[in-house]
Short mmCIF file of C-alpha atoms in Angstrom, two decimals:
data_model
loop_
_atom_site.label_atom_id
_atom_site.label_comp_id
_atom_site.label_asym_id
_atom_site.label_seq_id
_atom_site.Cartn_x
_atom_site.Cartn_y
_atom_site.Cartn_z
CA MET O 1 35.62 40.18 -13.17
CA SER O 2 32.84 37.69 -13.91
CA GLU O 3 29.89 37.42 -11.56
CA LYS O 4 30.08 34.42 -9.22
CA LEU O 5 27.45 31.79 -9.89
CA THR O 6 25.22 30.61 -7.07
CA ARG O 7 24.89 26.84 -6.96
CA LYS O 8 23.10 24.39 -4.72
CA LEU O 9 22.47 20.68 -4.41
CA THR O 10 18.77 19.98 -4.62
CA THR O 11 16.18 17.46 -5.75
CA ILE O 12 14.50 18.50 -8.97
CA LEU O 13 11.04 17.35 -10.00
CA ALA O 14 10.17 17.92 -13.65
CA ALA O 15 6.56 17.47 -14.76
CA ASP O 16 4.91 17.89 -18.13
CA ALA O 17 1.49 17.11 -19.58
CA ALA O 18 1.64 14.29 -22.13
CA GLY O 19 -0.07 14.98 -25.45
CA PHE O 20 -1.03 18.49 -24.40
CA SER O 21 -0.87 20.05 -27.87
CA GLN O 22 -3.04 17.33 -29.36
CA ALA O 23 -5.54 17.63 -26.52
CA MET O 24 -5.70 21.40 -27.00
CA GLY O 25 -6.44 20.88 -30.67
CA THR O 26 -9.30 18.54 -29.81
CA ASP O 27 -10.95 20.49 -26.99
CA GLU O 28 -9.13 23.66 -26.01
CA VAL O 29 -11.45 24.81 -23.23
CA ARG O 30 -11.66 21.45 -21.47
CA THR O 31 -7.92 20.79 -21.76
CA PHE O 32 -7.04 24.21 -20.34
CA ALA O 33 -9.40 23.61 -17.41
CA GLU O 34 -7.83 20.19 -16.77
CA LEU O 35 -4.35 21.73 -16.87
CA ASN O 36 -5.26 24.37 -14.30
CA ALA O 37 -6.87 21.76 -12.04
CA ALA O 38 -3.74 19.60 -12.28
CA LYS O 39 -1.50 22.56 -11.49
CA ASP O 40 -3.57 23.24 -8.37
CA ILE O 41 -2.94 19.67 -7.23
CA PHE O 42 0.78 19.98 -7.88
CA ARG O 43 1.01 23.32 -6.08
CA LYS O 44 -0.78 21.91 -3.04
CA LEU O 45 1.41 18.81 -2.82
CA ILE O 46 4.67 20.62 -3.58
CA THR O 47 4.01 23.05 -0.75
CA HIS O 48 2.96 20.22 1.57
CA HIS O 49 6.25 18.41 0.95
CA GLY O 50 8.42 21.46 1.48
CA GLY O 51 9.19 22.22 -2.16
CA ARG O 52 8.65 25.19 -4.43
CA ILE O 53 7.92 25.70 -8.10
CA ALA O 54 11.02 27.15 -9.73
CA ASN O 55 10.46 27.25 -13.49
CA THR O 56 7.20 27.16 -15.44
CA ALA O 57 6.64 26.85 -19.16
CA GLY O 58 3.20 26.25 -20.62
CA ASP O 59 2.05 22.79 -19.61
CA GLY O 60 5.19 21.90 -17.64
CA PHE O 61 7.18 23.09 -14.67
CA ILE O 62 10.26 22.45 -12.54
CA ALA O 63 10.08 22.20 -8.75
CA ASP O 64 12.88 21.73 -6.25
CA PHE O 65 12.92 20.11 -2.83
CA PRO O 66 15.48 19.98 -0.04
CA SER O 67 14.65 16.27 0.40
CA ALA O 68 14.70 13.51 -2.22
CA VAL O 69 12.20 11.54 -0.12
CA GLU O 70 9.73 14.42 -0.05
CA ALA O 71 10.13 15.02 -3.78
CA THR O 72 9.46 11.36 -4.55
CA GLN O 73 6.45 11.27 -2.25
CA CYS O 74 5.12 14.39 -3.91
CA ALA O 75 5.53 12.90 -7.39
CA ILE O 76 3.70 9.70 -6.54
CA GLU O 77 0.92 11.36 -4.56
CA ALA O 78 0.36 13.76 -7.45
CA GLN O 79 0.09 10.94 -9.98
CA ARG O 80 -2.24 8.99 -7.73
CA GLU O 81 -4.52 11.97 -7.14
CA LEU O 82 -4.51 12.92 -10.81
CA GLY O 83 -5.35 9.33 -11.68
CA THR O 84 -8.57 9.50 -9.67
CA ARG O 85 -9.89 12.53 -11.55
CA ASP O 86 -11.95 12.56 -14.71
CA GLY O 87 -10.17 13.79 -17.80
CA SER O 88 -7.67 12.61 -20.36
CA LEU O 89 -4.72 14.81 -19.42
CA LYS O 90 -1.87 12.79 -17.91
CA PHE O 91 1.52 13.93 -16.67
CA ARG O 92 5.00 12.51 -16.95
CA ILE O 93 7.35 13.12 -14.02
CA GLY O 94 11.11 12.80 -13.63
CA VAL O 95 13.01 13.26 -10.36
CA HIS O 96 16.77 13.81 -10.04
CA LEU O 97 19.13 14.89 -7.28
CA GLY O 98 21.89 17.09 -8.61
CA ASP O 99 23.80 20.33 -8.64
CA VAL O 100 22.03 23.32 -10.19
CA ILE O 101 22.66 27.00 -10.86
CA VAL O 102 20.31 29.41 -9.10
CA ASP O 103 19.20 32.27 -11.33
CA GLY O 104 16.81 34.35 -9.26
CA ASP O 105 13.80 32.10 -8.72
CA ASP O 106 14.77 29.85 -11.63
CA LEU O 107 17.05 26.82 -11.72
CA ILE O 108 19.26 25.88 -14.65
CA GLY O 109 22.07 23.43 -15.33
CA GLU O 110 22.69 19.75 -15.97
CA GLY O 111 20.72 18.70 -12.90
CA VAL O 112 17.59 20.33 -14.29
CA ASN O 113 18.27 18.95 -17.77
CA LEU O 114 18.52 15.38 -16.51
CA ALA O 115 15.28 15.67 -14.53
CA ALA O 116 13.58 16.98 -17.67
CA ARG O 117 15.00 14.12 -19.76
CA LEU O 118 13.76 11.56 -17.24
CA GLN O 119 10.35 13.20 -17.41
CA SER O 120 10.29 12.93 -21.20
CA MET O 121 11.18 9.21 -20.99
CA ALA O 122 8.43 8.42 -18.46
CA GLU O 123 5.10 6.93 -19.43
CA PRO O 124 2.03 9.16 -19.08
CA GLY O 125 1.00 8.83 -15.46
CA GLY O 126 4.42 7.46 -14.50
CA VAL O 127 7.47 8.53 -12.51
CA LEU O 128 11.12 7.90 -13.38
CA ILE O 129 13.94 8.61 -10.94
CA SER O 130 17.71 8.75 -11.29
CA GLN O 131 20.28 6.62 -9.49
CA GLN O 132 21.01 9.52 -7.14
CA VAL O 133 17.38 9.69 -6.04
CA TYR O 134 17.08 5.92 -5.77
CA ASP O 135 20.10 5.81 -3.45
CA GLN O 136 18.37 8.26 -1.11
CA VAL O 137 14.83 6.85 -1.08
CA HIS O 138 14.94 3.08 -1.60
CA SER O 139 15.44 2.28 2.09
CA LYS O 140 12.98 4.90 3.33
CA LEU O 141 9.87 4.28 1.23
CA THR O 142 7.90 1.07 0.98
CA ILE O 143 7.31 1.08 -2.75
CA GLY O 144 8.46 -1.00 -5.69
CA PHE O 145 11.31 0.08 -7.94
CA GLU O 146 11.87 -1.36 -11.39
CA TYR O 147 15.38 -0.99 -12.74
CA LEU O 148 15.13 -0.11 -16.43
CA GLY O 149 18.85 -0.34 -17.11
CA GLU O 150 21.19 2.35 -18.29
CA LYS O 151 19.59 4.77 -20.72
CA ARG O 152 21.07 7.60 -22.72
CA PRO O 153 18.74 10.59 -22.49
CA ARG O 154 18.62 12.82 -25.52
CA ASN O 155 21.40 15.41 -25.75
CA LEU O 156 23.41 13.77 -22.96
CA SER O 157 26.77 12.14 -23.67
CA THR O 158 26.64 9.34 -21.10
CA ASP O 159 24.26 6.58 -20.08
CA VAL O 160 22.46 6.95 -16.75
CA PRO O 161 20.76 4.29 -14.60
CA VAL O 162 17.01 4.79 -14.60
CA TYR O 163 14.38 3.45 -12.20
CA ARG O 164 10.63 3.36 -12.62
CA ILE O 165 8.44 3.60 -9.55
CA ALA O 166 5.84 0.83 -9.37
CA MET O 167 2.98 2.91 -8.10
CA SER O 168 -0.10 1.44 -9.76
CA LYS O 169 -0.64 -1.46 -7.37
CA PRO O 170 -3.33 -1.24 -4.66
CA GLY O 171 -2.17 -0.78 -1.12
CA PHE O 172 0.59 1.68 -1.97
CA SER O 173 2.17 3.03 1.18
CA PHE O 174 5.11 5.04 2.45
CA ARG O 175 7.39 3.99 5.28
CA ARG O 176 9.88 6.37 6.77
CA LYS O 177 13.09 4.82 7.99
CA SER O 178 12.24 5.58 11.62
CA GLU O 179 9.00 3.61 11.43
CA PRO O 180 8.88 -0.16 12.01
CA ALA O 181 9.11 -2.06 8.78
CA ALA O 182 6.11 -4.07 7.68
CA PRO O 183 6.78 -7.65 6.58
CA HIS O 184 7.86 -7.59 2.97
CA ARG O 185 9.74 -9.48 0.35
CA GLY O 186 13.14 -8.10 -0.63
CA ILE O 187 14.24 -7.96 -4.24
CA ARG O 188 17.94 -7.83 -4.98
CA LEU O 189 18.86 -4.90 -7.16
CA HIS O 190 22.41 -3.62 -7.59
CA ASP O 191 23.32 -5.51 -4.40
CA ASP O 192 20.78 -3.47 -2.44
CA GLU O 193 17.51 -4.68 -0.98
CA ILE O 194 14.47 -2.70 -1.95
CA SER O 195 11.09 -2.90 -0.33
CA VAL O 196 7.98 -4.07 -2.10
CA ALA O 197 4.65 -3.29 -0.52
CA PRO O 198 3.02 -6.46 0.82
CA SER O 199 -0.06 -5.87 -1.33
CA GLU O 200 2.10 -6.19 -4.48
CA LEU O 201 2.79 -9.82 -3.63
CA PRO O 202 0.36 -12.74 -3.97
CA PRO O 203 -1.97 -12.87 -0.95
CA PRO O 204 -1.09 -15.83 1.31
CA GLN O 205 -4.59 -17.24 0.94
CA SER O 206 -4.19 -17.26 -2.84
CA ILE O 207 -0.94 -19.21 -2.58
CA LEU O 208 -2.55 -21.68 -0.17
CA PHE O 209 -5.59 -22.10 -2.41
CA ALA O 210 -3.41 -22.72 -5.48
CA ALA O 211 -1.35 -25.29 -3.58
CA LEU O 212 -4.51 -27.09 -2.41
CA VAL O 213 -5.93 -27.16 -5.94
CA ALA O 214 -2.66 -28.51 -7.34
CA GLY O 215 -2.52 -31.17 -4.62
CA ALA O 216 -6.13 -32.16 -5.25
CA LEU O 217 -5.50 -32.53 -8.98
CA VAL O 218 -2.47 -34.73 -8.37
CA LEU O 219 -4.43 -36.85 -5.88
CA ILE O 220 -7.35 -37.27 -8.30
CA ASN O 221 -4.93 -38.25 -11.05
CA LEU O 222 -3.31 -40.87 -8.81
CA VAL O 223 -6.62 -42.28 -7.57
CA THR O 224 -8.24 -42.53 -11.00
CA GLY O 225 -5.13 -44.05 -12.54
CA GLY O 226 -4.50 -44.06 -16.24
CA SER O 227 -2.25 -41.54 -17.96
CA ILE O 228 -0.76 -38.58 -16.13
CA TRP O 229 -2.75 -35.43 -16.88
CA ALA O 230 -2.67 -33.28 -13.71
CA HIS O 231 0.36 -31.31 -14.85
CA TRP O 232 -1.64 -29.63 -17.63
CA PRO O 233 -4.20 -27.75 -15.49
CA ILE O 234 -1.46 -27.06 -12.92
CA LEU O 235 0.70 -25.53 -15.64
CA GLY O 236 -2.25 -23.43 -16.81
CA VAL O 237 -2.92 -22.06 -13.34
CA ALA O 238 0.79 -21.45 -12.74
CA THR O 239 1.08 -19.56 -16.03
CA ILE O 240 -1.87 -17.30 -15.21
CA ALA O 241 -0.44 -16.61 -11.75
CA GLY O 242 2.98 -15.96 -13.26
CA LEU O 243 1.59 -13.42 -15.69
CA ARG O 244 -0.12 -11.67 -12.78
CA TRP O 245 2.76 -11.54 -10.31
CA ALA O 246 5.89 -12.07 -12.41
CA PRO O 247 7.11 -8.43 -12.14
CA GLN O 248 7.55 -8.92 -8.38
CA PHE O 249 9.60 -12.12 -8.71
CA ILE O 250 11.61 -11.93 -11.93
CA PRO O 251 15.08 -10.51 -11.11
CA PRO O 252 15.35 -6.89 -12.32
CA ARG O 253 18.46 -7.66 -14.38
CA ILE O 254 16.39 -10.12 -16.42
CA SER O 255 13.28 -7.93 -16.68
CA ALA O 256 15.51 -5.09 -17.90
CA ILE O 257 16.23 -7.26 -20.96
CA LEU O 258 12.90 -9.04 -21.43
CA PRO O 259 9.51 -8.13 -19.94
CA ALA O 260 8.64 -10.32 -16.97
CA GLN O 261 5.49 -11.64 -18.68
CA THR O 262 7.57 -12.69 -21.69
CA VAL O 263 9.84 -14.71 -19.40
CA VAL O 264 6.77 -16.50 -18.00
CA ILE O 265 5.49 -17.33 -21.49
CA ILE O 266 8.93 -18.66 -22.48
CA ALA O 267 8.99 -20.90 -19.41
CA ALA O 268 5.46 -22.14 -20.15
CA LEU O 269 6.35 -22.98 -23.75
CA ALA O 270 9.44 -24.88 -22.64
CA LEU O 271 7.41 -26.91 -20.12
CA ILE O 272 4.70 -27.68 -22.68
CA ASN O 273 7.40 -28.97 -25.02
CA ILE O 274 8.85 -31.13 -22.24
CA PHE O 275 5.47 -32.47 -21.09
CA SER O 276 4.49 -33.41 -24.64
CA TRP O 277 7.97 -34.48 -25.70
CA GLY O 278 8.01 -36.18 -29.06
CA GLY O 279 11.70 -36.03 -29.76
CA TYR O 280 11.77 -32.52 -31.26
CA PRO O 281 12.38 -29.24 -29.37
CA TRP O 282 9.76 -27.25 -31.29
CA SER O 283 9.50 -24.64 -28.51
CA LEU O 284 12.86 -23.19 -29.56
CA TRP O 285 11.14 -21.46 -32.49
CA PRO O 286 8.48 -19.46 -30.61
CA ILE O 287 10.93 -18.85 -27.75
CA GLY O 288 13.51 -17.52 -30.19
CA ALA O 289 10.91 -15.26 -31.77
CA LEU O 290 9.88 -13.87 -28.38
CA VAL O 291 13.50 -13.19 -27.45
CA ILE O 292 14.19 -11.44 -30.76
CA VAL O 293 11.05 -9.30 -30.46
CA GLY O 294 11.85 -8.44 -26.84
CA LEU O 295 15.43 -7.46 -27.59
CA GLY O 296 14.32 -5.54 -30.67
CA ARG O 297 11.83 -3.51 -28.66
CA LYS O 298 14.50 -2.78 -26.05
CA ILE O 299 16.93 -1.55 -28.71
CA LEU O 300 14.30 0.57 -30.46
CA SER O 301 13.19 2.09 -27.15
CA GLN O 302 16.66 3.46 -26.47
CA PRO O 303 16.72 7.25 -26.83
CA GLU O 304 18.65 8.53 -29.82
#
């Protein structure tokens, strides 16, 4: 009679040092010291958030948490603290909620594999989460989530929805569901509303200042007479502002296809063509090139 497997549903955090082998080849002593310092940070935060380290292997490890919220908080706090330290060693983190097999102190199974695949797809210093984690945390944490679309992690047979946590903006904060919500702008994503920290949006005074400048330019143009020119500096200011804040306003379904900044540039080119209309839609050429490059990068970035 075969031995019965012990399973449990848990949130898995997979972390791994990016470029560790190369860093060891460059400066072994310093890299090893940075790795140990980073592990101390992870151990402290994992314990603080009620988790435990399950599997370790060289420069990476697997931790599990009874709460998806705590695991996500731990991941972001770790990246933020690591980002304030000197050193070149950066970590990738993936978080997934799934069923795992318990083998002593270790965890194995598809749940662990998916967390590890998300980790390998993350940018150094970044955090990727699965749909299962997003469903649990998006209404409980005041952070930004960027939907990256459905990806096929290596060695998996199906595509999985992947979300990147926007954690690099100043003013990052957590909000538990029981706490009063701060004023925020909602972004529609998969028919859910996600919270974006107020500091990720343009400050009200900046919007007011831009509106006053635009109004002043229009007024000066009207008073001085002659040809209409105010739209050019207004377009320039709007383009700069769009490049700065576009990720918070471009719908995720569009930004999953083309980067938000590319969408802003396309809009600016179209408006320049319209404002300087000479009977020929020349902007179609650079816009077409940007779309082709954007789609090409998206296709090439898909895991094999």
